[in-house]
Short mmCIF file of C-alpha atoms in Angstrom, two decimals:
data_model
loop_
_atom_site.label_atom_id
_atom_site.label_comp_id
_atom_site.label_asym_id
_atom_site.label_seq_id
_atom_site.Cartn_x
_atom_site.Cartn_y
_atom_site.Cartn_z
CA MET A 1 78.02 134.41 59.76
CA LYS A 2 76.36 131.55 61.48
CA ARG A 3 72.99 133.19 61.06
CA ILE A 4 73.72 133.04 57.21
CA ILE A 5 75.42 129.49 57.02
CA LEU A 6 72.88 127.46 59.06
CA PRO A 7 69.73 128.42 57.01
CA MET A 8 71.74 127.80 53.74
CA ILE A 9 72.71 124.22 54.71
CA ALA A 10 69.04 123.67 55.85
CA GLY A 11 67.60 124.80 52.75
CA PHE A 12 70.19 122.87 50.78
CA GLY A 13 69.11 119.49 52.37
CA ILE A 14 65.66 120.28 51.76
CA ALA A 15 66.12 120.72 48.22
CA ILE A 16 68.19 117.44 47.96
CA ALA A 17 65.39 115.48 49.99
CA PHE A 18 62.75 117.05 47.41
CA VAL A 19 64.82 116.03 44.27
CA PHE A 20 65.27 112.45 45.69
CA THR A 21 61.50 112.05 46.28
CA LEU A 22 60.79 113.26 42.77
CA GLY A 23 63.37 110.91 41.24
CA PHE A 24 62.07 107.88 43.24
CA LEU A 25 58.35 108.67 42.41
CA TYR A 26 59.36 108.83 38.63
CA TRP A 27 61.15 105.52 38.93
CA LYS A 28 58.15 103.94 40.57
CA SER A 29 55.92 105.20 37.75
CA GLN A 30 57.90 103.65 35.10
CA LYS A 31 56.31 100.36 33.78
CA LYS A 32 58.67 97.49 33.23
CA ASP A 33 58.28 95.05 30.46
CA VAL A 34 56.32 91.87 31.24
CA VAL A 35 57.87 88.74 29.98
CA PHE A 36 55.23 86.29 28.82
CA GLU A 37 55.78 82.56 29.38
CA THR A 38 54.80 80.07 26.38
CA GLU A 39 53.46 76.57 26.45
CA ALA A 40 53.39 73.84 23.83
CA PRO A 41 50.58 71.49 22.99
CA PHE A 42 50.87 67.94 24.29
CA VAL A 43 49.55 64.56 23.41
CA THR A 44 47.41 62.91 26.01
CA ASP A 45 44.17 60.97 26.74
CA ILE A 46 41.12 63.05 27.30
CA VAL A 47 38.16 61.41 29.20
CA LYS A 48 34.78 63.33 29.58
CA LYS A 49 32.84 62.07 32.64
CA THR A 50 30.15 63.23 35.01
CA VAL A 51 29.94 62.45 38.53
CA ALA A 52 27.03 61.13 40.60
CA THR A 53 26.86 61.18 44.26
CA GLY A 54 25.06 58.69 46.38
CA ALA A 55 25.61 55.70 48.71
CA ILE A 56 26.20 51.92 48.68
CA VAL A 57 23.30 50.04 49.76
CA PRO A 58 21.99 46.27 49.66
CA ARG A 59 19.88 45.35 46.74
CA GLN A 60 17.49 43.48 48.86
CA GLU A 61 16.73 44.93 52.28
CA VAL A 62 13.69 43.44 54.21
CA GLU A 63 11.90 44.75 57.23
CA ILE A 64 10.91 42.13 59.61
CA LYS A 65 7.61 43.12 61.55
CA PRO A 66 5.50 41.15 64.05
CA ARG A 67 2.03 39.74 63.35
CA VAL A 68 0.67 40.42 66.69
CA SER A 69 0.98 43.57 69.08
CA GLY A 70 2.65 43.35 72.51
CA VAL A 71 5.82 43.56 74.36
CA ILE A 72 9.24 42.12 73.19
CA GLU A 73 10.02 39.30 75.51
CA GLU A 74 12.96 37.69 73.86
CA LEU A 75 15.36 39.35 71.26
CA PRO A 76 18.20 37.04 70.60
CA ILE A 77 19.73 38.82 67.73
CA GLU A 78 22.12 41.77 67.16
CA ALA A 79 23.29 43.69 64.17
CA GLY A 80 25.95 42.00 62.14
CA GLN A 81 24.49 38.36 62.92
CA ILE A 82 23.96 36.11 59.81
CA VAL A 83 20.60 34.65 59.95
CA LYS A 84 18.68 32.05 57.80
CA ARG A 85 15.17 31.94 56.70
CA GLY A 86 12.99 30.87 59.49
CA ASP A 87 15.48 31.74 62.40
CA LEU A 88 13.82 33.35 65.62
CA ILE A 89 14.13 37.03 65.46
CA ALA A 90 12.09 37.90 68.67
CA LYS A 91 9.22 36.45 70.78
CA ILE A 92 6.30 38.73 71.64
CA GLN A 93 4.55 38.76 75.02
CA ILE A 94 0.90 39.25 73.95
CA ILE A 95 -1.08 41.82 76.02
CA PRO A 96 -4.77 40.55 75.26
CA ASN A 97 -7.60 42.86 74.21
CA VAL A 98 -10.00 42.60 77.13
CA VAL A 99 -13.07 42.88 74.69
CA ASN A 100 -11.87 40.03 72.33
CA LEU A 101 -10.79 37.89 75.27
CA ASN A 102 -14.44 38.26 76.87
CA HIS A 103 -15.98 37.11 73.51
CA ALA A 104 -13.56 34.24 73.09
CA GLU A 105 -14.31 33.08 76.73
CA ALA A 106 -18.07 33.33 76.08
CA ALA A 107 -17.65 31.34 73.02
CA VAL A 108 -15.92 28.77 74.92
CA LYS A 109 -18.77 28.44 77.48
CA ALA A 110 -21.36 28.22 74.77
CA ALA A 111 -19.29 25.64 72.87
CA ARG A 112 -18.93 23.52 76.13
CA ILE A 113 -22.80 23.67 76.81
CA SER A 114 -23.62 22.57 73.31
CA PHE A 115 -21.02 19.78 73.48
CA GLU A 116 -22.42 18.56 76.73
CA ASN A 117 -25.85 18.31 75.35
CA ALA A 118 -24.48 16.53 72.13
CA ASP A 119 -22.74 14.04 74.48
CA ARG A 120 -26.03 13.41 76.44
CA GLU A 121 -27.86 12.91 73.11
CA LEU A 122 -25.21 10.61 71.75
CA ALA A 123 -25.41 8.36 75.06
CA ARG A 124 -29.20 8.26 74.69
CA SER A 125 -29.03 7.42 70.87
CA ARG A 126 -26.31 4.67 71.66
CA ASP A 127 -28.81 2.94 74.23
CA LEU A 128 -31.85 3.25 71.81
CA PHE A 129 -29.78 1.86 69.02
CA ALA A 130 -28.73 -1.19 71.15
CA LYS A 131 -32.41 -1.80 71.93
CA LYS A 132 -33.20 -1.65 68.18
CA VAL A 133 -35.42 1.33 68.89
CA ILE A 134 -33.89 3.67 66.32
CA SER A 135 -32.17 3.06 63.12
CA GLN A 136 -28.46 3.11 62.31
CA ALA A 137 -28.93 6.43 60.34
CA GLU A 138 -30.30 8.11 63.41
CA TYR A 139 -27.60 7.13 65.55
CA GLN A 140 -24.90 8.24 62.99
CA GLN A 141 -26.61 11.63 62.97
CA ALA A 142 -26.19 11.92 66.75
CA GLN A 143 -22.44 10.66 66.36
CA VAL A 144 -21.82 13.54 63.74
CA ALA A 145 -23.47 16.06 65.86
CA TYR A 146 -21.10 15.13 68.89
CA ASP A 147 -18.14 15.23 66.71
CA LEU A 148 -18.99 18.72 65.41
CA LYS A 149 -19.68 20.11 68.92
CA LYS A 150 -16.47 18.57 70.17
CA GLN A 151 -14.67 20.46 67.45
CA GLU A 152 -16.28 23.82 68.05
CA LEU A 153 -15.15 23.47 71.73
CA SER A 154 -11.64 22.66 70.77
CA SER A 155 -11.48 25.63 68.45
CA ALA A 156 -13.03 27.99 70.99
CA LYS A 157 -10.39 26.92 73.41
CA ASP A 158 -7.64 27.43 70.84
CA ASN A 159 -8.95 30.78 70.19
CA VAL A 160 -8.60 31.86 73.77
CA GLN A 161 -5.10 30.55 73.85
CA LEU A 162 -4.11 32.33 70.79
CA ILE A 163 -5.50 35.61 72.16
CA ARG A 164 -3.69 35.32 75.52
CA GLU A 165 -0.41 33.77 74.56
CA GLY A 166 -0.18 34.08 70.75
CA ALA A 167 0.07 30.18 70.43
CA SER A 168 -1.87 27.16 70.14
CA ARG A 169 -0.48 24.09 71.19
CA GLY A 170 -3.27 21.93 69.78
CA SER A 171 -3.17 23.37 66.17
CA GLY A 172 0.52 24.19 66.22
CA LYS A 173 0.02 27.94 65.21
CA ILE A 174 2.36 30.27 66.90
CA SER A 175 1.88 33.97 66.04
CA ASN A 176 3.91 35.62 68.87
CA GLN A 177 7.28 34.46 67.44
CA VAL A 178 8.86 36.67 64.71
CA ARG A 179 11.07 34.78 62.25
CA SER A 180 13.30 35.82 59.52
CA THR A 181 11.49 35.56 56.02
CA VAL A 182 14.95 35.83 54.05
CA ASP A 183 18.40 34.81 54.18
CA GLY A 184 21.05 37.60 55.15
CA MET A 185 22.74 39.64 57.66
CA ILE A 186 20.90 41.64 60.33
CA ILE A 187 22.01 45.37 59.48
CA ASP A 188 19.81 47.10 62.21
CA VAL A 189 17.66 46.26 65.20
CA PRO A 190 15.82 49.30 66.00
CA VAL A 191 13.88 48.00 69.12
CA GLU A 192 14.84 46.88 72.61
CA LEU A 193 13.90 44.23 74.84
CA GLY A 194 10.67 45.17 76.73
CA GLN A 195 9.60 47.64 73.98
CA SER A 196 5.98 47.69 73.00
CA VAL A 197 5.46 46.71 69.32
CA ILE A 198 2.43 47.03 66.92
CA GLU A 199 1.54 44.45 64.35
CA ALA A 200 1.30 45.09 60.73
CA ASN A 201 -2.18 45.53 59.48
CA THR A 202 -4.53 47.25 57.04
CA PHE A 203 -4.38 50.24 58.91
CA ASN A 204 -0.81 50.42 60.32
CA PRO A 205 2.49 49.58 58.78
CA GLY A 206 3.63 47.93 62.13
CA THR A 207 6.87 48.24 64.13
CA THR A 208 9.93 47.01 62.50
CA ILE A 209 11.87 44.42 64.72
CA ALA A 210 14.84 44.24 62.27
CA PHE A 211 16.24 44.82 58.95
CA VAL A 212 17.65 41.92 57.12
CA ALA A 213 19.80 42.31 53.96
CA ASN A 214 21.90 40.32 51.55
CA MET A 215 25.21 42.06 52.01
CA LYS A 216 26.91 40.03 49.21
CA ASP A 217 24.76 41.85 46.60
CA MET A 218 25.40 45.67 46.77
CA ILE A 219 24.29 48.43 44.41
CA PHE A 220 25.16 52.07 44.05
CA GLU A 221 22.29 54.56 44.33
CA GLY A 222 22.85 58.12 43.43
CA LYS A 223 21.52 61.08 41.47
CA VAL A 224 22.59 62.75 38.19
CA ASP A 225 21.87 66.33 37.20
CA GLU A 226 19.32 66.64 34.35
CA SER A 227 21.95 68.46 32.05
CA GLU A 228 23.77 65.05 32.08
CA VAL A 229 21.03 62.40 32.34
CA GLY A 230 20.49 62.52 28.49
CA LYS A 231 24.06 61.50 27.75
CA ILE A 232 24.16 58.23 29.96
CA LYS A 233 22.41 55.00 29.22
CA THR A 234 22.07 51.46 30.91
CA GLY A 235 25.07 49.30 30.56
CA MET A 236 27.64 52.06 30.92
CA GLU A 237 30.48 51.24 33.29
CA LEU A 238 31.05 53.40 36.44
CA ALA A 239 34.20 53.88 38.54
CA ILE A 240 32.93 54.05 42.15
CA HIS A 241 34.90 55.56 44.95
CA ILE A 242 33.68 54.85 48.50
CA GLY A 243 34.69 57.54 50.97
CA ALA A 244 35.37 55.12 53.92
CA ILE A 245 37.63 52.85 51.56
CA GLU A 246 40.54 54.94 50.44
CA ASP A 247 42.74 54.25 47.43
CA ARG A 248 40.19 51.69 46.14
CA THR A 249 38.09 51.93 42.99
CA PHE A 250 35.13 49.58 42.53
CA LYS A 251 33.64 48.69 39.05
CA GLY A 252 29.93 49.08 38.44
CA VAL A 253 27.44 48.63 35.70
CA LEU A 254 24.47 51.15 35.22
CA GLU A 255 21.21 49.28 35.56
CA TYR A 256 18.62 51.83 36.05
CA ILE A 257 17.93 55.54 35.20
CA ALA A 258 14.79 57.08 36.74
CA PRO A 259 12.15 58.27 34.16
CA LYS A 260 10.99 61.04 36.37
CA GLY A 261 13.33 63.75 38.16
CA GLU A 262 13.14 65.18 41.46
CA ASP A 263 13.49 68.70 42.72
CA VAL A 264 16.52 68.95 44.85
CA GLU A 265 17.33 72.34 46.19
CA GLY A 266 16.18 73.97 42.98
CA THR A 267 17.68 71.54 40.48
CA ILE A 268 16.09 68.61 38.91
CA GLN A 269 17.90 65.29 39.64
CA PHE A 270 17.36 61.72 38.41
CA GLU A 271 18.02 58.50 40.34
CA ILE A 272 20.37 56.06 39.00
CA ARG A 273 21.29 52.71 40.16
CA ALA A 274 24.34 50.45 39.34
CA ALA A 275 25.45 46.82 40.26
CA LEU A 276 28.68 47.06 42.20
CA THR A 277 31.36 44.45 41.52
CA VAL A 278 33.07 43.52 44.96
CA PRO A 279 36.18 41.40 44.87
CA GLN A 280 36.37 38.31 46.82
CA ASP A 281 38.87 39.38 49.27
CA ASP A 282 39.10 41.04 52.75
CA VAL A 283 37.17 44.04 51.83
CA PHE A 284 33.79 44.43 53.64
CA ILE A 285 31.44 47.07 52.34
CA ARG A 286 28.97 48.30 54.87
CA ALA A 287 25.40 49.65 54.14
CA ASN A 288 24.90 53.40 53.39
CA TYR A 289 28.51 54.10 52.80
CA SER A 290 28.58 57.43 50.92
CA ALA A 291 30.17 57.21 47.37
CA ASN A 292 30.92 58.90 44.15
CA ALA A 293 30.53 57.37 40.67
CA ASP A 294 32.45 58.47 37.60
CA ILE A 295 30.35 57.84 34.65
CA VAL A 296 32.54 57.96 31.40
CA LEU A 297 30.60 60.06 28.67
CA ASP A 298 33.22 60.08 25.97
CA ARG A 299 36.85 58.99 25.64
CA LYS A 300 39.80 60.06 23.13
CA LYS A 301 43.30 58.46 23.40
CA GLN A 302 46.52 60.09 22.26
CA VAL A 303 45.21 63.29 20.89
CA LEU A 304 46.91 66.79 20.69
CA ALA A 305 45.67 69.08 23.57
CA ILE A 306 46.13 72.02 25.38
CA HIS A 307 45.36 73.54 28.76
CA GLU A 308 41.91 75.30 28.63
CA SER A 309 43.46 78.33 30.36
CA LEU A 310 45.36 79.24 27.22
CA LEU A 311 42.09 79.98 25.34
CA LEU A 312 40.60 83.15 24.35
CA PHE A 313 37.38 84.18 22.61
CA ASP A 314 36.43 86.96 20.41
CA LYS A 315 33.24 88.78 20.24
CA LYS A 316 31.62 85.91 18.24
CA LYS A 317 32.57 83.51 20.89
CA GLU A 318 34.90 81.87 18.46
CA PRO A 319 38.01 80.31 20.25
CA PHE A 320 41.70 81.40 19.47
CA VAL A 321 45.10 81.30 20.84
CA GLU A 322 48.18 83.69 20.85
CA ILE A 323 51.00 82.03 19.17
CA GLU A 324 54.61 83.35 19.41
CA THR A 325 55.93 84.31 16.04
CA ALA A 326 59.20 85.99 17.25
CA PRO A 327 60.67 86.26 20.76
CA GLN A 328 57.74 88.08 22.82
CA VAL A 329 55.91 88.85 19.56
CA PHE A 330 52.36 87.05 19.48
CA GLU A 331 49.70 86.83 16.95
CA LYS A 332 46.02 85.50 17.19
CA ARG A 333 45.41 82.05 15.76
CA PRO A 334 41.95 80.68 15.47
CA VAL A 335 41.56 76.96 16.65
CA LYS A 336 39.10 74.13 16.27
CA LEU A 337 38.42 72.33 19.35
CA GLY A 338 37.34 68.75 20.15
CA LEU A 339 36.56 66.80 23.57
CA SER A 340 37.24 68.41 26.84
CA ASP A 341 37.58 67.14 30.36
CA GLY A 342 37.36 70.50 32.03
CA ILE A 343 41.19 71.08 32.40
CA ASN A 344 42.53 69.80 29.20
CA ILE A 345 41.08 70.23 25.55
CA GLU A 346 41.51 68.58 22.28
CA VAL A 347 42.83 70.83 19.49
CA VAL A 348 41.76 69.51 16.05
CA SER A 349 43.41 72.09 13.98
CA GLY A 350 45.05 75.60 14.29
CA VAL A 351 48.25 74.58 16.18
CA ASP A 352 50.68 71.66 16.11
CA ALA A 353 53.25 70.11 18.72
CA ASP A 354 55.84 72.70 17.89
CA THR A 355 53.60 75.70 18.24
CA LYS A 356 54.42 78.12 21.39
CA ILE A 357 51.24 79.39 22.89
CA LYS A 358 51.18 82.47 25.11
CA LYS A 359 50.24 81.86 28.79
CA GLN A 360 47.49 84.24 29.88
CA ILE A 361 48.22 85.85 33.08
CA GLY A 362 45.96 87.71 35.44
CA LYS A 363 46.24 91.11 37.30
CA ALA A 364 48.12 89.68 40.22
CA ASP A 365 50.77 88.04 37.98
CA GLN A 366 51.20 91.28 35.99
CA LYS A 367 51.89 93.15 39.33
CA LYS A 368 54.53 90.68 39.99
CA GLY A 369 56.09 91.17 36.36
CA LYS A 370 55.96 94.93 37.10
CA LYS A 371 58.00 94.61 40.34
CA GLY A 372 60.35 92.13 38.87
#
C-alpha cells in the first residue's frame, strides 16, 4: 500500500509546483499599463548666455629688470608690498668684465699722461705770457687744452668706477640700483638675495627682479568658442564669478574681442577682455584668480515656456508635443519655438497655459511603471 501512496503524493506535489511555476511566469509576462504624467506650460524669464573661462589679471603689470649684470646684493622688498615710482627694488653687486676694466684703466693712464703734459704746457705758457713773450690768444689755447685734458681724465676715472661699482659719485650716475618704474603693488619677486642677474639688452631680455601691478584696476581675460564669438560685441555686460570668492558676482564690461582665433585642443577660441568693477569694500582680488564670465546674448521676460525635455521631433525635424485630450489619451500638437536657455524654451504658439503636455519617460522609467 505504501509503495502506491508515496509515489502518488510525490507526483501530485510535482504537478502542483509545475502549475504554480507556469502561473507565475504568465503573471510576470503580462504588461501593466504605464501611467504617463503631464506638465503644463509656465511663464518665466529666459536668458540665453554663453560662458567664457579665464582669469582675473591686472590691466598693467610691469617687469622690473636691471640695467647691469651682477649679483643681487640688497633686496629690500617682498610680494604684497606697495611701492611708488622711484622706490628702491634691489641693489646689484657688479662683477666687472676683465677686458672692459683693462681698457678703462688703460684709458685712465693715457688721459693722465695727456693731462700732465697739458699742465706743464699751461705752466710754461703762463710764464711766457707774464713776460710778454706770447700773446693772450696763445695763452688761452693752452688753458683750453688743459681744461679738456682734465675733463678727459675725470671721465676716464668715472668710467672705471662705473665698471667696478656701477656708480659714479662725480657724475651722480648710479646703474647698479634697480628702482620701480611705476606705482603699484609688488605681486611677485622671482629672484633671491645672492642670485646672479643679467641686464636687459638688445640680445637678452634680462632677468626679472620683480613684477609690479596696479591691483586697483583689474580685468577679466578669457576665451570664447568660435560658435559664440559672432554673437557678442564690445560694450556687453558680463556677470563674472570668481572661484575663490563664493556667493559673489562681479560686474564687467566687454572691452576687447581678438580679431584672430587660436587653436586650443582642436577648437578655435578667441580671446576677450572685460573691465572688472570691484566694489570699494573689504574684497581683495588677487592676480590670476580663475573666473567664469556669463555673457548675456539675448533675454526675454515673462514668456510662456516649457521644459525642453517635453519636446519631440518628427522626420522633418519639426518640433511637436503630445497633449492630453482625455485621461491618458494623447495626440501630437506642432509648436512654434522661440528663445531657449538650454533648460527652458519659449513657446510662441501651439499650446497655452492650460494645456497638459505628456512627459517623456526613458526605458528605466518604463520598467518602473511595469513593476508598479
